[in-house]
PDB file of C-alpha atoms and ligand atoms in Angstrom:
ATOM      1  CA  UNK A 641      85.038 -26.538 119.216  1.00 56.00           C
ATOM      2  CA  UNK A 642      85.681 -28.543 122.294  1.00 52.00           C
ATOM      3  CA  UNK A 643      89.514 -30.326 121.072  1.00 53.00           C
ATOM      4  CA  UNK A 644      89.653 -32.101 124.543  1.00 50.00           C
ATOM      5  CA  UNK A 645      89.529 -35.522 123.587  1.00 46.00           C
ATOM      6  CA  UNK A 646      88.799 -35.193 120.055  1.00 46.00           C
ATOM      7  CA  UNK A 647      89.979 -36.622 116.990  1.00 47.00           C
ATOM      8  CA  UNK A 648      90.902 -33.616 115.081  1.00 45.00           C
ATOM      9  CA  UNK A 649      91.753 -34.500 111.098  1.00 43.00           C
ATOM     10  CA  UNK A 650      94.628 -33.615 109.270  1.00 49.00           C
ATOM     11  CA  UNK A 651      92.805 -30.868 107.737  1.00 54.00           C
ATOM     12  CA  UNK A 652      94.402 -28.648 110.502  1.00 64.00           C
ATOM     13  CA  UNK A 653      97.456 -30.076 110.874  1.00 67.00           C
ATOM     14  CA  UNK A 654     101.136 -28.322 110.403  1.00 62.00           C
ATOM     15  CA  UNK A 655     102.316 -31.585 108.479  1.00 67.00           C
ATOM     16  CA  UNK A 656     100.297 -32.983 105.444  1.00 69.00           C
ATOM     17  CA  UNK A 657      98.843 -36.249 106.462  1.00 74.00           C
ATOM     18  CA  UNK A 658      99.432 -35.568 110.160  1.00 74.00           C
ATOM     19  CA  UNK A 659      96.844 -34.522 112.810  1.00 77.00           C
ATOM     20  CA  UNK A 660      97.120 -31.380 114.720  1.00 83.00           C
ATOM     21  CA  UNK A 661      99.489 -31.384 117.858  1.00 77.00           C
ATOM     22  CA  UNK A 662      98.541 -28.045 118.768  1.00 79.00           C
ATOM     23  CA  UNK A 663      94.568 -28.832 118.303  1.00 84.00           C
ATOM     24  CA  UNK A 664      95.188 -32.290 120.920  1.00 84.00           C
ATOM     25  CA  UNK A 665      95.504 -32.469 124.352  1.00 82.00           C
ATOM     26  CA  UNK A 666      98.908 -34.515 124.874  1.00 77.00           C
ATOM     27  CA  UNK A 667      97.073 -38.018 126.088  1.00 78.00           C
ATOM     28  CA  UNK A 668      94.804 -38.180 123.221  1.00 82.00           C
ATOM     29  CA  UNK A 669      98.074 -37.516 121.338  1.00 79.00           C
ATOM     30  CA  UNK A 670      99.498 -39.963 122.575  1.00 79.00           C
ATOM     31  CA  UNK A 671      96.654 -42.447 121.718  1.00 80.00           C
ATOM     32  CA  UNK A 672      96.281 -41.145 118.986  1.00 79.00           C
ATOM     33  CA  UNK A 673     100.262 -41.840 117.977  1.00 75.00           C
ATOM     34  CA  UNK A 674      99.799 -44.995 119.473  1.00 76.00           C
ATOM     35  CA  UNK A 675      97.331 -46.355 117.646  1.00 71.00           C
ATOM     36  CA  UNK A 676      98.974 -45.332 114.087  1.00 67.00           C
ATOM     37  CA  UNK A 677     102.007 -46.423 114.954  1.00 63.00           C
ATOM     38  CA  UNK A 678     101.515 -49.467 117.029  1.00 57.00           C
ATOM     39  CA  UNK A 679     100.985 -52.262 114.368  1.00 47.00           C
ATOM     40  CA  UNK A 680     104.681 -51.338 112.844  1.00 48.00           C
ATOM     41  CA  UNK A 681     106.445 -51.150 116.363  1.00 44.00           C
ATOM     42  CA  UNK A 682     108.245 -53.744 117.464  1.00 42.00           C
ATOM     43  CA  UNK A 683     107.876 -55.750 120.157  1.00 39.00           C
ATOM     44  CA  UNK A 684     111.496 -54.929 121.411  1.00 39.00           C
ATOM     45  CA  UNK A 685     110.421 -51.133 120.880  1.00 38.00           C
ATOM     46  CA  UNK A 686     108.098 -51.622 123.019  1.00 37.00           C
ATOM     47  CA  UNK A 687     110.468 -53.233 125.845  1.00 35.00           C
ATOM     48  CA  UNK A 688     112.694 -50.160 125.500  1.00 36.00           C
ATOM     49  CA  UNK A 689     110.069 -48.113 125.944  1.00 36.00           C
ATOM     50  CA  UNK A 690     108.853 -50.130 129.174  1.00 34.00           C
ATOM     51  CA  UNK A 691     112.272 -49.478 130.474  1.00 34.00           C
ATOM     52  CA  UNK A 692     112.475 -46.212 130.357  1.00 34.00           C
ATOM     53  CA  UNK A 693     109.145 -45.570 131.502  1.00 33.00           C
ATOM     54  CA  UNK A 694     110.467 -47.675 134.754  1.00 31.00           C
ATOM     55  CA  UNK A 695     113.849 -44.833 135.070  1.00 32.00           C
ATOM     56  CA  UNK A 696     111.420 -42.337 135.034  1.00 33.00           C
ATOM     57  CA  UNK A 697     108.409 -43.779 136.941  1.00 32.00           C
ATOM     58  CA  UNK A 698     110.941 -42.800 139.941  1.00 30.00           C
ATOM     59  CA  UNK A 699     110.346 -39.289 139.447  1.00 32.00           C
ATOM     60  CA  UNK A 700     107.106 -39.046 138.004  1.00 33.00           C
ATOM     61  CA  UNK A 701     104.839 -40.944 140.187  1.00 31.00           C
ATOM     62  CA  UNK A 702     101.998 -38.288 139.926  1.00 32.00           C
ATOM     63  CA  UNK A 703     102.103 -37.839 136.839  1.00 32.00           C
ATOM     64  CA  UNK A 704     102.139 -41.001 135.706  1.00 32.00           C
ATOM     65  CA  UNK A 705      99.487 -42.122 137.932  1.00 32.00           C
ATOM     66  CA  UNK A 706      97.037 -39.191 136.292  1.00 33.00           C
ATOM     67  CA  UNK A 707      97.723 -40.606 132.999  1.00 31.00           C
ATOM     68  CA  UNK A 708      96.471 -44.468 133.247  1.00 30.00           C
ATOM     69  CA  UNK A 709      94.125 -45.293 130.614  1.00 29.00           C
ATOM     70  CA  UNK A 710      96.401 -43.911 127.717  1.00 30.00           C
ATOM     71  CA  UNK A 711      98.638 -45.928 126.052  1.00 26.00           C
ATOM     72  CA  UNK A 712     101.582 -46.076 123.673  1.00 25.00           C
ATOM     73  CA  UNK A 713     102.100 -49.928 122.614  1.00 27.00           C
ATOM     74  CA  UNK A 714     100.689 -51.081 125.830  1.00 28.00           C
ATOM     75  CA  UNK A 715     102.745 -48.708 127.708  1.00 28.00           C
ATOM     76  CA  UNK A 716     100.585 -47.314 130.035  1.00 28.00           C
ATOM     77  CA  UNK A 717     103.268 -45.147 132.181  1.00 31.00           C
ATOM     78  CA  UNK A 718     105.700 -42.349 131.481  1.00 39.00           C
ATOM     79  CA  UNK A 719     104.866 -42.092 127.817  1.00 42.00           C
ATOM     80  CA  UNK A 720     102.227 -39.827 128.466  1.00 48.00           C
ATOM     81  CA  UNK A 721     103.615 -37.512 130.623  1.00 52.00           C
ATOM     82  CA  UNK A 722     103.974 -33.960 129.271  1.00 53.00           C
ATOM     83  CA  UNK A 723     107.040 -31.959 130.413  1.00 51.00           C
ATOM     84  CA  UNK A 724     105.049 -28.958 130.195  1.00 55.00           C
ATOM     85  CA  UNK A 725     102.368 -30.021 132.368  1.00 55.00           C
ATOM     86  CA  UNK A 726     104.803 -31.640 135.065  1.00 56.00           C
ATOM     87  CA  UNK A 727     108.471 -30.089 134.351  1.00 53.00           C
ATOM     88  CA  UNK A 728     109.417 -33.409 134.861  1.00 54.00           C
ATOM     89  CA  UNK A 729     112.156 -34.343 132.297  1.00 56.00           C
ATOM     90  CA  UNK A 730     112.008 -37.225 130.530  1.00 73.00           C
ATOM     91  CA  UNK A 731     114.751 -38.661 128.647  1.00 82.00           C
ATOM     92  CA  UNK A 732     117.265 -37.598 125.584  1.00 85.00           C
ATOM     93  CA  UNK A 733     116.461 -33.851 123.935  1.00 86.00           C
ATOM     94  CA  UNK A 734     112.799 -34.259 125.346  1.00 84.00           C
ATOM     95  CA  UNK A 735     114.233 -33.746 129.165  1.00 81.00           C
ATOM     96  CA  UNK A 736     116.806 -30.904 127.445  1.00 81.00           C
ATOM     97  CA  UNK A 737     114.133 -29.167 125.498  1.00 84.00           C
ATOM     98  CA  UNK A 738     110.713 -30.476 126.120  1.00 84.00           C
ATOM     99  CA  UNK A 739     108.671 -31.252 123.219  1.00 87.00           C
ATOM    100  CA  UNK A 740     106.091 -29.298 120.830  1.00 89.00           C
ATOM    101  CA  UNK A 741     102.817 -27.439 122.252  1.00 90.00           C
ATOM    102  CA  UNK A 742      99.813 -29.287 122.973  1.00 90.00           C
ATOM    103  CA  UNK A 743      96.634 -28.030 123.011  1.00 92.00           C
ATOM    104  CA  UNK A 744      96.775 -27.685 127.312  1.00 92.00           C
ATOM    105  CA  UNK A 745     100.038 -26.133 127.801  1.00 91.00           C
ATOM    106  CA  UNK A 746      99.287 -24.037 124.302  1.00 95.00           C
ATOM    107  CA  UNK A 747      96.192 -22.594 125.716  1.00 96.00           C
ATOM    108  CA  UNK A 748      97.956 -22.283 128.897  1.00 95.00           C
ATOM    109  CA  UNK A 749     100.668 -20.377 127.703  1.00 96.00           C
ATOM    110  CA  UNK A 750      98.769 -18.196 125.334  1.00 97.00           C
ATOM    111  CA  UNK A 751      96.028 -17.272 127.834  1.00 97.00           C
ATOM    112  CA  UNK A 752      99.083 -16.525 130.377  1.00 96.00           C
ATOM    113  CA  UNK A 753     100.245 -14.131 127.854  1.00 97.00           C
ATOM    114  CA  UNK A 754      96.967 -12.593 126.947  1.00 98.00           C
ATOM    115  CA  UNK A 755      95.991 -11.724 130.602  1.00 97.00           C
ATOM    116  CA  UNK A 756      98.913 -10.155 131.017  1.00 97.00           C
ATOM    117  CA  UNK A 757      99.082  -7.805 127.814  1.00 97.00           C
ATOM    118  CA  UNK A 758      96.068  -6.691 129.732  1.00 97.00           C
ATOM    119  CA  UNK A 759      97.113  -6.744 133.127  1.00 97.00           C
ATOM    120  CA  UNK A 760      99.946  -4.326 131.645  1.00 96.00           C
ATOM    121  CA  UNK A 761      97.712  -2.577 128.891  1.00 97.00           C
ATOM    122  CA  UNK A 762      97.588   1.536 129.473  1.00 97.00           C
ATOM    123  CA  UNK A 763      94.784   2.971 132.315  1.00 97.00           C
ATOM    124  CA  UNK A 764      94.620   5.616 129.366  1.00 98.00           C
ATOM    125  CA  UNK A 765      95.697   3.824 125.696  1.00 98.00           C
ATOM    126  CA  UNK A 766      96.361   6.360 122.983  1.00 98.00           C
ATOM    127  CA  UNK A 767      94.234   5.889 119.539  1.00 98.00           C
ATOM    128  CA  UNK A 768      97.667   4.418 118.286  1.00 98.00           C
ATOM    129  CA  UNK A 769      97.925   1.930 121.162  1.00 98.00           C
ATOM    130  CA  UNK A 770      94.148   1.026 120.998  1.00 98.00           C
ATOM    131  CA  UNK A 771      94.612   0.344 117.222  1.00 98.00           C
ATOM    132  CA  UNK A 772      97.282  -1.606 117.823  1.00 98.00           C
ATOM    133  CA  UNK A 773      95.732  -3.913 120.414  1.00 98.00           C
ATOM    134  CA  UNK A 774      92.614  -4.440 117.741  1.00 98.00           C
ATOM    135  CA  UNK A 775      94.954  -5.505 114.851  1.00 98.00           C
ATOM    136  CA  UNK A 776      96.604  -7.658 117.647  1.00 98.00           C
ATOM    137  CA  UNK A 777      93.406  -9.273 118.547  1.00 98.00           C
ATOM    138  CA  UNK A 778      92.828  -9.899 115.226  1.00 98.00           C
ATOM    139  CA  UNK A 779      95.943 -11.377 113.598  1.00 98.00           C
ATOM    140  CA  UNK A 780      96.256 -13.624 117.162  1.00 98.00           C
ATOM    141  CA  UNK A 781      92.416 -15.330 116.091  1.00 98.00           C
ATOM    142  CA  UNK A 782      93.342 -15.541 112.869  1.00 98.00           C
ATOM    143  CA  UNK A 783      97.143 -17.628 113.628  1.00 98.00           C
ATOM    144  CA  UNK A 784      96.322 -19.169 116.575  1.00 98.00           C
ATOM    145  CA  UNK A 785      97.339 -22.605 115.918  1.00 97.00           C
ATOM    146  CA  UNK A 786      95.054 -24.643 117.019  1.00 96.00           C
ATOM    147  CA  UNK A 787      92.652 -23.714 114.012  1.00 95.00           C
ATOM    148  CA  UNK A 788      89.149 -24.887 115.483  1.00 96.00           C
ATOM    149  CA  UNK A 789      89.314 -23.126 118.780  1.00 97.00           C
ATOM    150  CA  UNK A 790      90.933 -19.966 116.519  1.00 98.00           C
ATOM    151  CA  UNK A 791      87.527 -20.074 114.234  1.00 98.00           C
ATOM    152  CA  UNK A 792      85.351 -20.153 117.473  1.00 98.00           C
ATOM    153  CA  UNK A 793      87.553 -17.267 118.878  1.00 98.00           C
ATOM    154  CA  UNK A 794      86.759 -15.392 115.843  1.00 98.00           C
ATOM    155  CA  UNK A 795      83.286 -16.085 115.889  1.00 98.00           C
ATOM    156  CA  UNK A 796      82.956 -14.902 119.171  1.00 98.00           C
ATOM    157  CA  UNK A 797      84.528 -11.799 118.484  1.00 98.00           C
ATOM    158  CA  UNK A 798      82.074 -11.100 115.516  1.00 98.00           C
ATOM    159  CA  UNK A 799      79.258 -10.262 118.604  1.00 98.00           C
ATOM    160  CA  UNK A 800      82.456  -9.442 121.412  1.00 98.00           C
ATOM    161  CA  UNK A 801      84.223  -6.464 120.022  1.00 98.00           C
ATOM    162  CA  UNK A 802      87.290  -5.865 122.279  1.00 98.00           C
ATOM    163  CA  UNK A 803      87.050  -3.475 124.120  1.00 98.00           C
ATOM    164  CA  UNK A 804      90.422  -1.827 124.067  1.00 98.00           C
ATOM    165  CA  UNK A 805      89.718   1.469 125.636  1.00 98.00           C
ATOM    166  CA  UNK A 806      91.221   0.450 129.052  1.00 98.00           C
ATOM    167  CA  UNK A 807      93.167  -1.427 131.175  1.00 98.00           C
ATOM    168  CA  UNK A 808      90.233  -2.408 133.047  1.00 98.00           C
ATOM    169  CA  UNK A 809      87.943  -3.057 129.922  1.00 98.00           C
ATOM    170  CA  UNK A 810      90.600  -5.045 127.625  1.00 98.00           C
ATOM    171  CA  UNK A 811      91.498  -7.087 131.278  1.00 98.00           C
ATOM    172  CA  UNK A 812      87.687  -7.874 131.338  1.00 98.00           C
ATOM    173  CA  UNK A 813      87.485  -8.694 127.648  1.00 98.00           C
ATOM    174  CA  UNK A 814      90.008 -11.300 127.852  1.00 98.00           C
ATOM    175  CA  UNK A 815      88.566 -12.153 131.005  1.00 98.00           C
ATOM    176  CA  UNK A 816      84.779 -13.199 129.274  1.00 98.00           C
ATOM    177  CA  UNK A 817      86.597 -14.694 126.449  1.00 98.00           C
ATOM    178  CA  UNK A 818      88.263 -17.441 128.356  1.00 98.00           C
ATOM    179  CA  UNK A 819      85.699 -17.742 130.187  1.00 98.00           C
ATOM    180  CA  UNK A 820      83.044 -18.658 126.863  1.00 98.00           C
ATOM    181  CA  UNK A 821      86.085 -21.273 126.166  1.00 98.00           C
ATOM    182  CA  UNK A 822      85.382 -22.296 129.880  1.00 98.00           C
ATOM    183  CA  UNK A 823      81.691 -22.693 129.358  1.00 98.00           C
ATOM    184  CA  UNK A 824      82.441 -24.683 126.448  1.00 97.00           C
ATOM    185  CA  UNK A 825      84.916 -26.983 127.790  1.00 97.00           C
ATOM    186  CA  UNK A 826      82.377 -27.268 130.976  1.00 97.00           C
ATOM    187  CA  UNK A 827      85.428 -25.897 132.929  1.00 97.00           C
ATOM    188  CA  UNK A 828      84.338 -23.573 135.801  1.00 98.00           C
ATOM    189  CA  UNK A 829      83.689 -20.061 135.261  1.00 98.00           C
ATOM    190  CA  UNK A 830      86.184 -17.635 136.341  1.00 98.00           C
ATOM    191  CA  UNK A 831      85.015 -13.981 138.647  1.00 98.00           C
ATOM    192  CA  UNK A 832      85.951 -11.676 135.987  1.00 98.00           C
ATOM    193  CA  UNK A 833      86.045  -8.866 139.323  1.00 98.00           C
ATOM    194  CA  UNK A 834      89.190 -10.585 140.248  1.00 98.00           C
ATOM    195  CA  UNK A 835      91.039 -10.826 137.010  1.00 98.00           C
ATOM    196  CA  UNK A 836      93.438  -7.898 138.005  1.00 97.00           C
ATOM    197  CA  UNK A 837      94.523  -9.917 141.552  1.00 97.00           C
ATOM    198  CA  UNK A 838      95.319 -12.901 139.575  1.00 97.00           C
ATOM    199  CA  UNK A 839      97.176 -11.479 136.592  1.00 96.00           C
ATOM    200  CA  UNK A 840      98.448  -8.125 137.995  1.00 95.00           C
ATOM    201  CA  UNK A 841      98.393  -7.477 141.777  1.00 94.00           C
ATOM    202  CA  UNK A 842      98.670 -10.765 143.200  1.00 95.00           C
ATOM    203  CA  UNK A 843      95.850 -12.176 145.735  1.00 96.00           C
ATOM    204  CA  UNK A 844      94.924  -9.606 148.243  1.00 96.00           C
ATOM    205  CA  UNK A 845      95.317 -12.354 150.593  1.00 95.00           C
ATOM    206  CA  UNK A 846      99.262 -12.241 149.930  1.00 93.00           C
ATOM    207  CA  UNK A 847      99.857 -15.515 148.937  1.00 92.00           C
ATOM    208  CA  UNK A 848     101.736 -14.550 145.687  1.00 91.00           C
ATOM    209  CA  UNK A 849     103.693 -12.074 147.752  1.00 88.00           C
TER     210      UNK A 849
HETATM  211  P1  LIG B 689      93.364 -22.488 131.325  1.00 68.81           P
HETATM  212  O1  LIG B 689      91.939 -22.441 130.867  1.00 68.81           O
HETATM  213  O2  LIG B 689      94.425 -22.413 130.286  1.00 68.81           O
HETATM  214  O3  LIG B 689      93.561 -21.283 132.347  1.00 68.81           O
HETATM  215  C1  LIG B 689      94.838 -20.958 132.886  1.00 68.81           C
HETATM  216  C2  LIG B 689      94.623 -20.170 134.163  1.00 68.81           C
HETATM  217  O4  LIG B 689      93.906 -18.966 133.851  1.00 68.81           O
HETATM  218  C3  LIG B 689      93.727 -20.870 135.178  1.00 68.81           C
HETATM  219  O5  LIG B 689      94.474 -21.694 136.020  1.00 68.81           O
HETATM  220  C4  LIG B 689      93.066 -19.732 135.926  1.00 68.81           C
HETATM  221  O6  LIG B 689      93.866 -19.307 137.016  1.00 68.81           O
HETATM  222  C5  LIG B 689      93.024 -18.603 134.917  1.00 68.81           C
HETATM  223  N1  LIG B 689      91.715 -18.411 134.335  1.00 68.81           N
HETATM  224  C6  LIG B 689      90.770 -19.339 134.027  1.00 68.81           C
HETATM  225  N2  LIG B 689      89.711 -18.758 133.459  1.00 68.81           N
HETATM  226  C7  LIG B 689      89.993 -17.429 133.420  1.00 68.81           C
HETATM  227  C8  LIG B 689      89.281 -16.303 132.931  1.00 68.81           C
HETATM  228  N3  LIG B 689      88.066 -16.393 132.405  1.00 68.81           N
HETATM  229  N4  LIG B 689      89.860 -15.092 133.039  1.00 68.81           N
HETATM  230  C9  LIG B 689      91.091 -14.958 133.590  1.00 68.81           C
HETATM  231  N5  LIG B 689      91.812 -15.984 134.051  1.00 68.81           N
HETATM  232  C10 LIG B 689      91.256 -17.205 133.971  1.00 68.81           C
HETATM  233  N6  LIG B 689      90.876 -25.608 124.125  1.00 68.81           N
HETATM  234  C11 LIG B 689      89.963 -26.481 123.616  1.00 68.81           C
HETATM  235  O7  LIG B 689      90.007 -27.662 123.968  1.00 68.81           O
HETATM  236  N7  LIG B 689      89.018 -26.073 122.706  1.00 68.81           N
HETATM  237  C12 LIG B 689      88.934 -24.772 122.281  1.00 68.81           C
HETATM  238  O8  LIG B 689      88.091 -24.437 121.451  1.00 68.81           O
HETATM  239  C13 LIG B 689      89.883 -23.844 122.789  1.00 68.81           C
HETATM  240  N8  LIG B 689      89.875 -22.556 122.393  1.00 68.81           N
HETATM  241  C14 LIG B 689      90.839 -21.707 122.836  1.00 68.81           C
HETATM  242  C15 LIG B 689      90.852 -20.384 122.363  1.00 68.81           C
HETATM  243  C16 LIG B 689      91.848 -19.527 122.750  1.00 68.81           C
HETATM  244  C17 LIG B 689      91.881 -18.116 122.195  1.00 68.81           C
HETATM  245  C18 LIG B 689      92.852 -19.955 123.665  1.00 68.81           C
HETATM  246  C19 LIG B 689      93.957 -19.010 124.081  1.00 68.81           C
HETATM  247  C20 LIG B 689      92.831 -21.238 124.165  1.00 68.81           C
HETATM  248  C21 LIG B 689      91.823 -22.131 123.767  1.00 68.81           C
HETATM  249  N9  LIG B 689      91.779 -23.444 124.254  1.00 68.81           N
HETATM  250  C22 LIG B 689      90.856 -24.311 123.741  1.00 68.81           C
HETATM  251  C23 LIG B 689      92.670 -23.888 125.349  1.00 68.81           C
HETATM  252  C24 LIG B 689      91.889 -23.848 126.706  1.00 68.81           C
HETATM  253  O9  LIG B 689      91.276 -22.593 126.924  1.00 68.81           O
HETATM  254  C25 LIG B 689      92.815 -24.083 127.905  1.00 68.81           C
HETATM  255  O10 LIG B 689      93.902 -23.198 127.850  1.00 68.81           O
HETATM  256  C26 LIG B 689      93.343 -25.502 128.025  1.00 68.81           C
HETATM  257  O11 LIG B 689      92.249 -26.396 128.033  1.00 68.81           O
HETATM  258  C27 LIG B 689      94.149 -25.694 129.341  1.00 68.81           C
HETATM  259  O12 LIG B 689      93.244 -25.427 130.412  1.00 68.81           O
HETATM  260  P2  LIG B 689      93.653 -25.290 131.917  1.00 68.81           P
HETATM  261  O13 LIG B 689      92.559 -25.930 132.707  1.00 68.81           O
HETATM  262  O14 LIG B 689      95.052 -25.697 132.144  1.00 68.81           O
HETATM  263  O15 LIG B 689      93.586 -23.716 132.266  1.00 68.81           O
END
């Protein structure tokens, strides 16, 4: 399910009555927010708001620039910039502590993580190891919060066993994964030959060195 964008209901939501953080990408979010909470704001809200997007505009300029066209009562600045995307703080906790996942920096982090379990995964995994990698793989599609892109993952896997009989094989199962999230997200498609350069080895070119 492609979640870029989308409206996703409260059927998949950690809060009763609340859409999904973790299913949104943080401008639609943000929209989103905006328009359910807009009509009760108050003007003078609003003006604080304005104001603080100013203070921060100073440090943020790129990426509040990438985020015209969303809005939080007609605030069209630093509202929608995402600490996790930018590192830029923003003000009170938020700047201390950043704020809940989103569906970018969620699937950012977790595929981080999952390339690396691989990258690190035994050349030669015992039968204990490669069972525990399977009922890894399977309890991670099962509670990955984002639900939709979870019940995809799972679907994929019904045809995709994972392979966990090597280093090499579980790096390239991870690999093809993301990369059927790719297709559907009409991201580019990533050379699964070079998975082990970017999550283990570094480039051979030596720019991570
Ligand atoms: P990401 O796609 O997160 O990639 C991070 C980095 O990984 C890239 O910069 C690149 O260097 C590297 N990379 C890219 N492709 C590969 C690859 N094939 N193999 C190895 N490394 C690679 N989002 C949705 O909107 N809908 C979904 O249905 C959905 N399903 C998901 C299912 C799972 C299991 C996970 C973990 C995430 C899912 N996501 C989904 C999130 C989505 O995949 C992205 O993480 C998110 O859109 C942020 O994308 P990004 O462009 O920052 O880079």
């Amino acid at each position: 399910m492609d979640t870029q964008g989308s409206d996703p209901t409260s059927l998949f939501s950690a809060q009763p009555g609340k859409p999904c953080r973790a299913c949104t990408d943080f401008r639609s979010w943000m929209k989103q927010q905006g328009s359910l909470q807009g009509a009760s704001k108050s003007g003078k809200e609003g003006e604080e708001k304005n104001s603080s997007s100013q203070n921060n505009q100073k440090d943020n300029t790129n990426a509040s620039s990438s985020a015209s066209g969303s809005t939080l009562n007609g605030n069209v600045k630093s509202a929608t910039v995402d600490p996790d995307d930018t590192d830029v703080p923003l003000t009170g906790n938020a700047a201390k502590y950043g704020c809940p996942a989103d569906s970018l920096s969620l699937g950012r982090g977790s595929w981080r993580l999952l390339h690396s379990m691989a990258a690190y995964y035994p050349e030669k995994p015992s039968a204990d190891q490669q069972k525990d990698m399977s009922t890894f793989i399977t309890i991670f599609s099962k509670f990955y919060p984002c639900q939709p892109c979870a019940e995809d993952f799972r679907d994929w896997m019904k045809k995709n066993t994972p392979d966990v009989s090597s280093q090499k094989g579980l790096s390239r199962w991870f690999c093809e994964a993301h990369n059927e999230v790719n297709r559907k997200l009409e991201k580019p498609l990533f050379d699964c030959s070079l998975v082990n350069e970017r999550w283990r080895d570094g480039w051979k070119d030596g720019s991570c060195d």
